[in-house]
PDB file of N, CA and C in Angstrom:
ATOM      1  N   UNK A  21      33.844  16.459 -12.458  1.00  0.00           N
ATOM      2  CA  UNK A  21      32.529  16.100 -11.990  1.00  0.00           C
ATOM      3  C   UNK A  21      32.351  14.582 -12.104  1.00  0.00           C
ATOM      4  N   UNK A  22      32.051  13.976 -11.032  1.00  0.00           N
ATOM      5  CA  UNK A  22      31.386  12.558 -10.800  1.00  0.00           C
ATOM      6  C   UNK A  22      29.917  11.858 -10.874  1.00  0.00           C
ATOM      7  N   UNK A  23      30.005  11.327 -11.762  1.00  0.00           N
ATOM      8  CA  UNK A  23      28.428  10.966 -11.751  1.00  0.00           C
ATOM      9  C   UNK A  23      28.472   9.481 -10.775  1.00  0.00           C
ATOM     10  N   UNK A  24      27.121   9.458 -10.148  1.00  0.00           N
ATOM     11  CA  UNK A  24      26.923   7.860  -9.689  1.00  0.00           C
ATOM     12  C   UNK A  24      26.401   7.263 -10.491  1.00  0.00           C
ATOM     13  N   UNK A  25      26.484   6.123 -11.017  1.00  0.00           N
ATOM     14  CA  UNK A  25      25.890   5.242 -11.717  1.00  0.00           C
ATOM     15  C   UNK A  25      25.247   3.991 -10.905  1.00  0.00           C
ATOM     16  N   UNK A  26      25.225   4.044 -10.017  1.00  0.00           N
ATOM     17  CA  UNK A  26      24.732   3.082  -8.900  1.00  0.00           C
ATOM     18  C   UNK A  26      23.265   2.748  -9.095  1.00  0.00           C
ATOM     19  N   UNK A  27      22.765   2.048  -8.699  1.00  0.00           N
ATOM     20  CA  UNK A  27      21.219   1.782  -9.104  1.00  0.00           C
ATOM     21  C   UNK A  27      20.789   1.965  -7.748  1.00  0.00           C
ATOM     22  N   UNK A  28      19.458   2.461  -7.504  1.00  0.00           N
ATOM     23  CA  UNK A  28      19.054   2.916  -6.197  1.00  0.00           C
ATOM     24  C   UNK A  28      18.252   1.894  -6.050  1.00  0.00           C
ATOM     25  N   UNK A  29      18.651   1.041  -4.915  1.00  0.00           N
ATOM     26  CA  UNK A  29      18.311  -0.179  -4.111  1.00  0.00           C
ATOM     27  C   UNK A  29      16.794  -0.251  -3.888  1.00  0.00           C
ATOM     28  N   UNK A  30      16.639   0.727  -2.869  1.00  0.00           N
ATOM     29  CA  UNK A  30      15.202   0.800  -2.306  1.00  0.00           C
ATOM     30  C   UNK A  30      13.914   1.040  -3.292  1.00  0.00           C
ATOM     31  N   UNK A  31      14.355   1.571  -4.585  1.00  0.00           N
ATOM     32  CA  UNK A  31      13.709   1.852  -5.491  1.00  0.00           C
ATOM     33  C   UNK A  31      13.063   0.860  -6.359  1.00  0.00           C
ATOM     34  N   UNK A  32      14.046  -0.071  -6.641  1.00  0.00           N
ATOM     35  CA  UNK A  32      14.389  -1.335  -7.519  1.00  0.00           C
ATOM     36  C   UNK A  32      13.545  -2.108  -6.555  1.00  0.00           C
ATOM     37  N   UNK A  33      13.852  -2.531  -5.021  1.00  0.00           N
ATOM     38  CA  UNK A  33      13.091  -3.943  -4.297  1.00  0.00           C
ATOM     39  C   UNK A  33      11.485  -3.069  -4.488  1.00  0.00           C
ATOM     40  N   UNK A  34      11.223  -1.876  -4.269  1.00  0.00           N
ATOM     41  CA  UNK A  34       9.778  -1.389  -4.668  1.00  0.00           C
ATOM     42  C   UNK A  34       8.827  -1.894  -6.145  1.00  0.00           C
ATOM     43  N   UNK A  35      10.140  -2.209  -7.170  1.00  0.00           N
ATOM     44  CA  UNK A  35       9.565  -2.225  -8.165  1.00  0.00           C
ATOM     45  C   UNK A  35       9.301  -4.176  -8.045  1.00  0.00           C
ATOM     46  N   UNK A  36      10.081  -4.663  -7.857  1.00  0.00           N
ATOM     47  CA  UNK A  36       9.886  -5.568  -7.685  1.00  0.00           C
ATOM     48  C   UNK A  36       8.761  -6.426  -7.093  1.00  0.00           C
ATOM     49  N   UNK A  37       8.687  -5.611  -5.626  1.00  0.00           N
ATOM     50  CA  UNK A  37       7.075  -5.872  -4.765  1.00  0.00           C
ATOM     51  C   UNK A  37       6.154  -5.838  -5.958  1.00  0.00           C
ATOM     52  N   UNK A  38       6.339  -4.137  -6.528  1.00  0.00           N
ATOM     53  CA  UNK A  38       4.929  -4.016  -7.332  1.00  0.00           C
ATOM     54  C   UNK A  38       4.641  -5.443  -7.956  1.00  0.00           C
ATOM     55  N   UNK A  39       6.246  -5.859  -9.218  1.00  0.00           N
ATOM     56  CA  UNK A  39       5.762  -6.903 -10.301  1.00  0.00           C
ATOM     57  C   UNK A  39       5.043  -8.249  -9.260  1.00  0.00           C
ATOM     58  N   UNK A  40       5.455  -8.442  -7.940  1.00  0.00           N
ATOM     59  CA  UNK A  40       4.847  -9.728  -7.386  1.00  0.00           C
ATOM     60  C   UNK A  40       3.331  -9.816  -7.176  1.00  0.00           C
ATOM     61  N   UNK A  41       3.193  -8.393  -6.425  1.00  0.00           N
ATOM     62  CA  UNK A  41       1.587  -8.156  -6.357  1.00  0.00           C
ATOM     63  C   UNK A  41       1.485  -8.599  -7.858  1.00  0.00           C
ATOM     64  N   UNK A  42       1.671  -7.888  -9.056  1.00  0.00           N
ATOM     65  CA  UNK A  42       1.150  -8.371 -10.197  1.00  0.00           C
ATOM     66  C   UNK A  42       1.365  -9.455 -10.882  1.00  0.00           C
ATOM     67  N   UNK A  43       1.830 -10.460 -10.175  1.00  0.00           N
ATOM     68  CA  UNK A  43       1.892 -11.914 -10.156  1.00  0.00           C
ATOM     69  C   UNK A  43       0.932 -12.829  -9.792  1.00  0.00           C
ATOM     70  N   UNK A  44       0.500 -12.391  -8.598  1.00  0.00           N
ATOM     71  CA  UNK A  44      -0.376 -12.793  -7.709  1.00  0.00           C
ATOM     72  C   UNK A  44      -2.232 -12.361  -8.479  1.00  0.00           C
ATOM     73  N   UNK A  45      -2.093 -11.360  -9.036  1.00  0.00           N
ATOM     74  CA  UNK A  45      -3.137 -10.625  -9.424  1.00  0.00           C
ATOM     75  C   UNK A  45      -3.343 -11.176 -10.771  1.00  0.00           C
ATOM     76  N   UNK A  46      -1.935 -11.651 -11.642  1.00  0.00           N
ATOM     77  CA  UNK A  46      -2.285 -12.607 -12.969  1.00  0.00           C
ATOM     78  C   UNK A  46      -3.026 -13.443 -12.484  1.00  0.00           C
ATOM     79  N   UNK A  47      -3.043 -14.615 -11.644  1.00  0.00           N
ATOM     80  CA  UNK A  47      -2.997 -15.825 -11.464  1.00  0.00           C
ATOM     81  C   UNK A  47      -4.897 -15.603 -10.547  1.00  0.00           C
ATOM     82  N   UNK A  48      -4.899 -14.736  -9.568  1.00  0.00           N
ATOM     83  CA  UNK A  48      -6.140 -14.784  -9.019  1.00  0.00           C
ATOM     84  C   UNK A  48      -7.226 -14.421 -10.049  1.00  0.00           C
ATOM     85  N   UNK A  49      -7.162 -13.256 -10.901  1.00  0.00           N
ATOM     86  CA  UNK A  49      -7.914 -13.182 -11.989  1.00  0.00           C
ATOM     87  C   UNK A  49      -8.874 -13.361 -12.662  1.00  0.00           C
ATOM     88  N   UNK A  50      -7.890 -14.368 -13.427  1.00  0.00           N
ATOM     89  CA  UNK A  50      -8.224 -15.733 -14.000  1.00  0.00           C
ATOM     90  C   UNK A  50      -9.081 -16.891 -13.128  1.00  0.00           C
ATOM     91  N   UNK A  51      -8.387 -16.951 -12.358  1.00  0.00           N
ATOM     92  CA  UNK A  51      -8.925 -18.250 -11.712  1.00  0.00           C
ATOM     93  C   UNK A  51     -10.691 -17.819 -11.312  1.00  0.00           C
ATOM     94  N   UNK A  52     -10.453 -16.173 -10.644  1.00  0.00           N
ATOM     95  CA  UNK A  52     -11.930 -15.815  -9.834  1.00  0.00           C
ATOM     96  C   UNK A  52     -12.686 -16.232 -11.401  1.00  0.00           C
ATOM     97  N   UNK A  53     -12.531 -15.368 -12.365  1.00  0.00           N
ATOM     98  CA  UNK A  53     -13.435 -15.440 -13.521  1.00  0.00           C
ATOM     99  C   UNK A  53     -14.080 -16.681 -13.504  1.00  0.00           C
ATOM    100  N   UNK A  54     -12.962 -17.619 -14.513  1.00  0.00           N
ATOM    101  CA  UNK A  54     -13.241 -19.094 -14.439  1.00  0.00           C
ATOM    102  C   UNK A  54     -14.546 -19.971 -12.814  1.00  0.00           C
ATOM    103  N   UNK A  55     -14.552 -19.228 -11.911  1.00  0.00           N
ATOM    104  CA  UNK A  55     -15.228 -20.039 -11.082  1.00  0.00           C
ATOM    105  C   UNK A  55     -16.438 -19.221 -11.331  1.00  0.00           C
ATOM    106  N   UNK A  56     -16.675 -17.973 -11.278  1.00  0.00           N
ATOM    107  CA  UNK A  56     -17.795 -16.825 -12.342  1.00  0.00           C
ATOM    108  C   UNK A  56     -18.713 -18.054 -13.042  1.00  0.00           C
ATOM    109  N   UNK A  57     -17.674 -18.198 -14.138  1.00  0.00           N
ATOM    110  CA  UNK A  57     -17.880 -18.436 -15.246  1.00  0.00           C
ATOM    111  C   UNK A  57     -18.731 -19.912 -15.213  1.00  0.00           C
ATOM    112  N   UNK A  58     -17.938 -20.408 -14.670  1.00  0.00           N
ATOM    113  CA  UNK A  58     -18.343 -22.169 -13.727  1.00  0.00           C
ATOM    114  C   UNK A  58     -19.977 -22.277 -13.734  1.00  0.00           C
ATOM    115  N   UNK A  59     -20.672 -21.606 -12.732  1.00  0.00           N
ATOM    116  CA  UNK A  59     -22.181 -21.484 -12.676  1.00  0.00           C
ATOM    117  C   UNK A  59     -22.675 -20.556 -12.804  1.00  0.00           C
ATOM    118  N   UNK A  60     -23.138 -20.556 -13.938  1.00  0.00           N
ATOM    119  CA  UNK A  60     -24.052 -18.436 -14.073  1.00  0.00           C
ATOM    120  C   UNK A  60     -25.240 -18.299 -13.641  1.00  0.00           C
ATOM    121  N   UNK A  61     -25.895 -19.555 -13.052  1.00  0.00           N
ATOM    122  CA  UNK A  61     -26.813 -19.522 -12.411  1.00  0.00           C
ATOM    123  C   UNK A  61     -26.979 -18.691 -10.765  1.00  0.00           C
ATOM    124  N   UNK A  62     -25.788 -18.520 -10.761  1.00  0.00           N
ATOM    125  CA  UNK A  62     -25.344 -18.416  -9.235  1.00  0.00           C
ATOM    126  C   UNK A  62     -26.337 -16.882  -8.915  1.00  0.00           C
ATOM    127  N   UNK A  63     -26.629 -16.492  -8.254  1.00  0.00           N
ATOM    128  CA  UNK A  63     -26.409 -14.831  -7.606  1.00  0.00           C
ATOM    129  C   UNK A  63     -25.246 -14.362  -7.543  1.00  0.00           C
ATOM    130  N   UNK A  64     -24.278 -14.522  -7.403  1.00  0.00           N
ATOM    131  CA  UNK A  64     -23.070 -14.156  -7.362  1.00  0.00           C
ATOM    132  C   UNK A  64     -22.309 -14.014  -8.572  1.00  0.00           C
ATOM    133  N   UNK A  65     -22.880 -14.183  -9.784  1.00  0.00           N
ATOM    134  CA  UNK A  65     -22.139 -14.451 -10.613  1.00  0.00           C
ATOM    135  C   UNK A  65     -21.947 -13.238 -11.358  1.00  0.00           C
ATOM    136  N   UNK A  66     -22.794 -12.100 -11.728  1.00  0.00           N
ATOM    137  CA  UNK A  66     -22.168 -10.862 -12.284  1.00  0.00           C
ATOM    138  C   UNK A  66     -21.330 -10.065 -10.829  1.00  0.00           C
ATOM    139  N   UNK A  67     -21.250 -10.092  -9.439  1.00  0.00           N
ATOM    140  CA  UNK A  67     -20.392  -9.420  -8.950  1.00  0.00           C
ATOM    141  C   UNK A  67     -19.428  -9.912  -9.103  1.00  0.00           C
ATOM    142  N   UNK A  68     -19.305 -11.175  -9.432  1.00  0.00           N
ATOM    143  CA  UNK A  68     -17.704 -11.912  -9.375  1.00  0.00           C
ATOM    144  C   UNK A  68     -17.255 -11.495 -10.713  1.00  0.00           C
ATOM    145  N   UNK A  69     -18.174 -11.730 -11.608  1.00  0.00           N
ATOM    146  CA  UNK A  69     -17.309 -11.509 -12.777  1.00  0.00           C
ATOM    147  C   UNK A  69     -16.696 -10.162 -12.980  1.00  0.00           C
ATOM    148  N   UNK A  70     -17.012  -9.181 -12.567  1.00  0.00           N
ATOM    149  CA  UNK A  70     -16.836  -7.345 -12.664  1.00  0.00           C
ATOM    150  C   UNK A  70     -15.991  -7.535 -11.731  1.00  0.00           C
ATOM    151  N   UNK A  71     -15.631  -8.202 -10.701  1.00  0.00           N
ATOM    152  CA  UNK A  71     -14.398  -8.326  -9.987  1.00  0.00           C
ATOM    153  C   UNK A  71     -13.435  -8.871 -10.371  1.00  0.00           C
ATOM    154  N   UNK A  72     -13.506 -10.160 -11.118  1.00  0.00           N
ATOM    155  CA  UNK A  72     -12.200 -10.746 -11.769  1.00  0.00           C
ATOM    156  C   UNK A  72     -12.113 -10.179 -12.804  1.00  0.00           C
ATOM    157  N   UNK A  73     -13.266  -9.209 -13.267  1.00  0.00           N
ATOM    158  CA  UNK A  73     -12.152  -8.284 -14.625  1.00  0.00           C
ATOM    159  C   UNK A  73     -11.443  -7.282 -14.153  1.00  0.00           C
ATOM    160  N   UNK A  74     -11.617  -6.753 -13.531  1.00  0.00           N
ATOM    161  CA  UNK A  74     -11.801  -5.505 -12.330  1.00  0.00           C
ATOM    162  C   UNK A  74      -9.693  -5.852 -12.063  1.00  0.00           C
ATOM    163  N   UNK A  75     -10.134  -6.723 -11.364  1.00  0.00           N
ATOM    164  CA  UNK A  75      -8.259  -8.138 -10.850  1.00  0.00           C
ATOM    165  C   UNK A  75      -7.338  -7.962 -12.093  1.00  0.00           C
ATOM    166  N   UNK A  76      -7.814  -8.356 -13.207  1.00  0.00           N
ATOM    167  CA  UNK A  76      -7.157  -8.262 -14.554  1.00  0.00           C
ATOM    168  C   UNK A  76      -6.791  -7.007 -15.083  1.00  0.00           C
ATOM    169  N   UNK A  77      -7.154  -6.033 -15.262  1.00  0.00           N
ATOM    170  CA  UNK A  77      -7.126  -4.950 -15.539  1.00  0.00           C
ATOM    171  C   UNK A  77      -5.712  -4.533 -14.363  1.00  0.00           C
ATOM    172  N   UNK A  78      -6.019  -4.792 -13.330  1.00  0.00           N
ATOM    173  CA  UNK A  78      -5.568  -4.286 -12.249  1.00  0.00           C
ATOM    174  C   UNK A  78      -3.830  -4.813 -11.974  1.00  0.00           C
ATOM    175  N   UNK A  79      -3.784  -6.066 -12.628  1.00  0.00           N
ATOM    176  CA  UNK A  79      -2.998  -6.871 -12.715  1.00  0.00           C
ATOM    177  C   UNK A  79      -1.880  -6.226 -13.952  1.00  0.00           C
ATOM    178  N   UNK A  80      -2.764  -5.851 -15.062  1.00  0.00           N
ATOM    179  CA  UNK A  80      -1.969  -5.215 -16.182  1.00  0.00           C
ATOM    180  C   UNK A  80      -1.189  -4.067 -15.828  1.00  0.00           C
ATOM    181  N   UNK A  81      -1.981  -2.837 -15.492  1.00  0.00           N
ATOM    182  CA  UNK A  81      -1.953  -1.856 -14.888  1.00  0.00           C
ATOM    183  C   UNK A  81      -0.332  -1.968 -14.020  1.00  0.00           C
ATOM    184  N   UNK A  82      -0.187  -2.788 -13.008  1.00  0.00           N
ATOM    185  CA  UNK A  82       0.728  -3.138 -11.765  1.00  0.00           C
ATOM    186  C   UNK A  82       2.270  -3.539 -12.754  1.00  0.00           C
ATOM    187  N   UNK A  83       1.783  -4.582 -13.683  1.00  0.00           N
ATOM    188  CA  UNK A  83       3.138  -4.528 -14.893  1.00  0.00           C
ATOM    189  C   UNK A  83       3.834  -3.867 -15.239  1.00  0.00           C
ATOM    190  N   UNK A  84       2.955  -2.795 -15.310  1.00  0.00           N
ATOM    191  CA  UNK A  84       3.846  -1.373 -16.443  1.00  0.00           C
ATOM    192  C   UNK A  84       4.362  -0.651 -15.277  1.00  0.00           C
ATOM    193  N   UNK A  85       3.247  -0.416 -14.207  1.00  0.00           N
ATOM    194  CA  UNK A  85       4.292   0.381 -13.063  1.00  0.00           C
ATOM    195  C   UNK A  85       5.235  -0.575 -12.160  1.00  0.00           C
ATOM    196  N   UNK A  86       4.826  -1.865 -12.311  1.00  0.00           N
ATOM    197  CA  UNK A  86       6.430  -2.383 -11.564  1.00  0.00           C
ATOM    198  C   UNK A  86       7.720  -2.294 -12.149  1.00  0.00           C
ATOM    199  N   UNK A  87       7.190  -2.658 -14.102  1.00  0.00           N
ATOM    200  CA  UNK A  87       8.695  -2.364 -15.042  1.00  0.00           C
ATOM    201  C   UNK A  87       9.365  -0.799 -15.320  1.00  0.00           C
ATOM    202  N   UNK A  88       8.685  -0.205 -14.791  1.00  0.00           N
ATOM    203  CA  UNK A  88       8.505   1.368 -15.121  1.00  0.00           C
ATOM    204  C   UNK A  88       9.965   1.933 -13.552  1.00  0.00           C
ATOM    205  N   UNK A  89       9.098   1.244 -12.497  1.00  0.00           N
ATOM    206  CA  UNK A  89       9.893   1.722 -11.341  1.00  0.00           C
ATOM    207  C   UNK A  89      11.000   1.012 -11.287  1.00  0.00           C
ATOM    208  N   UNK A  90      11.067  -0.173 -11.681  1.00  0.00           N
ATOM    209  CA  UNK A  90      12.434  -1.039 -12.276  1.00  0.00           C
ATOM    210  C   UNK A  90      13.415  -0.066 -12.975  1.00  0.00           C
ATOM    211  N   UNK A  91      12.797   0.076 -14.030  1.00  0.00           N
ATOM    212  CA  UNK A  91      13.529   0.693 -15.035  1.00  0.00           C
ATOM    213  C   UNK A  91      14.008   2.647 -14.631  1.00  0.00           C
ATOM    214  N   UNK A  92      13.464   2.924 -13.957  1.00  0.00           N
ATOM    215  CA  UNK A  92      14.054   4.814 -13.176  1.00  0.00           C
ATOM    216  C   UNK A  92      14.996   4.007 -12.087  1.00  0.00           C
ATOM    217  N   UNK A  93      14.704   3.441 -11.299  1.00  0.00           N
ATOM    218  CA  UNK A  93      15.647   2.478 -10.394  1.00  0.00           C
ATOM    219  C   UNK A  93      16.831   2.576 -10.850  1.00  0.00           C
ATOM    220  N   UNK A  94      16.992   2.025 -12.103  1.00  0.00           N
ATOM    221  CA  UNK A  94      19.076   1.812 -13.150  1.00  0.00           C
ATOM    222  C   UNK A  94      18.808   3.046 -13.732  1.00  0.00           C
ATOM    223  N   UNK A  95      18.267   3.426 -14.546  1.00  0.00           N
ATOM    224  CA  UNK A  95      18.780   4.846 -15.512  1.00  0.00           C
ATOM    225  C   UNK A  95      17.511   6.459 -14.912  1.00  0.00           C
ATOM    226  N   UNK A  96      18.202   6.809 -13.773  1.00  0.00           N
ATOM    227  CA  UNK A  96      18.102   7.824 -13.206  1.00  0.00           C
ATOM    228  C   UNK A  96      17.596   8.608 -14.245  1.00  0.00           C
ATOM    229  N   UNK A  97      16.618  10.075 -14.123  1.00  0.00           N
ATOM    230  CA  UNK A  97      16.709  11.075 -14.679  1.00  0.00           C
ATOM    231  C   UNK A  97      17.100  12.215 -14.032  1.00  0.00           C
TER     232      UNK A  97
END
């Protein structure tokens, strides 16, 4: 009996996409908050902020399932 040990390609560039979206989603975040945060005088300023936490959360979240689909990608079950 032969096992493959091959890492499944299409699986791996998936996981990868995910970690970029969650690259993109570190970096916007932060930044939305910080402009939130900037003038609280604004009207806008509690929807933005529940959105850039909203981004963050969302951002974390995308980590674990990009390293997750990375990681079934090389060691098959």
């Amino acid at each position: 009996m032969q096992t493959n040990n091959r890492t499944d390609k299409k699986r791996l560039f998936q996981g990868i996409k995910t970690l970029a979206f969650a690259v993109m989603s570190l970096f916007m975040g932060p930044i939305l908050f910080t402009v939130a945060e900037s003038d609280p005088d604004n009207k806008y300023h509690t929807p933005l902020l529940i959105i850039a936490i909203l981004i963050c959360v969302f951002a974390v979240f995308l980590v674990f399932k990009g390293i997750k689909t990375i990681m079934s990608s090389m060691f098959r079950k």
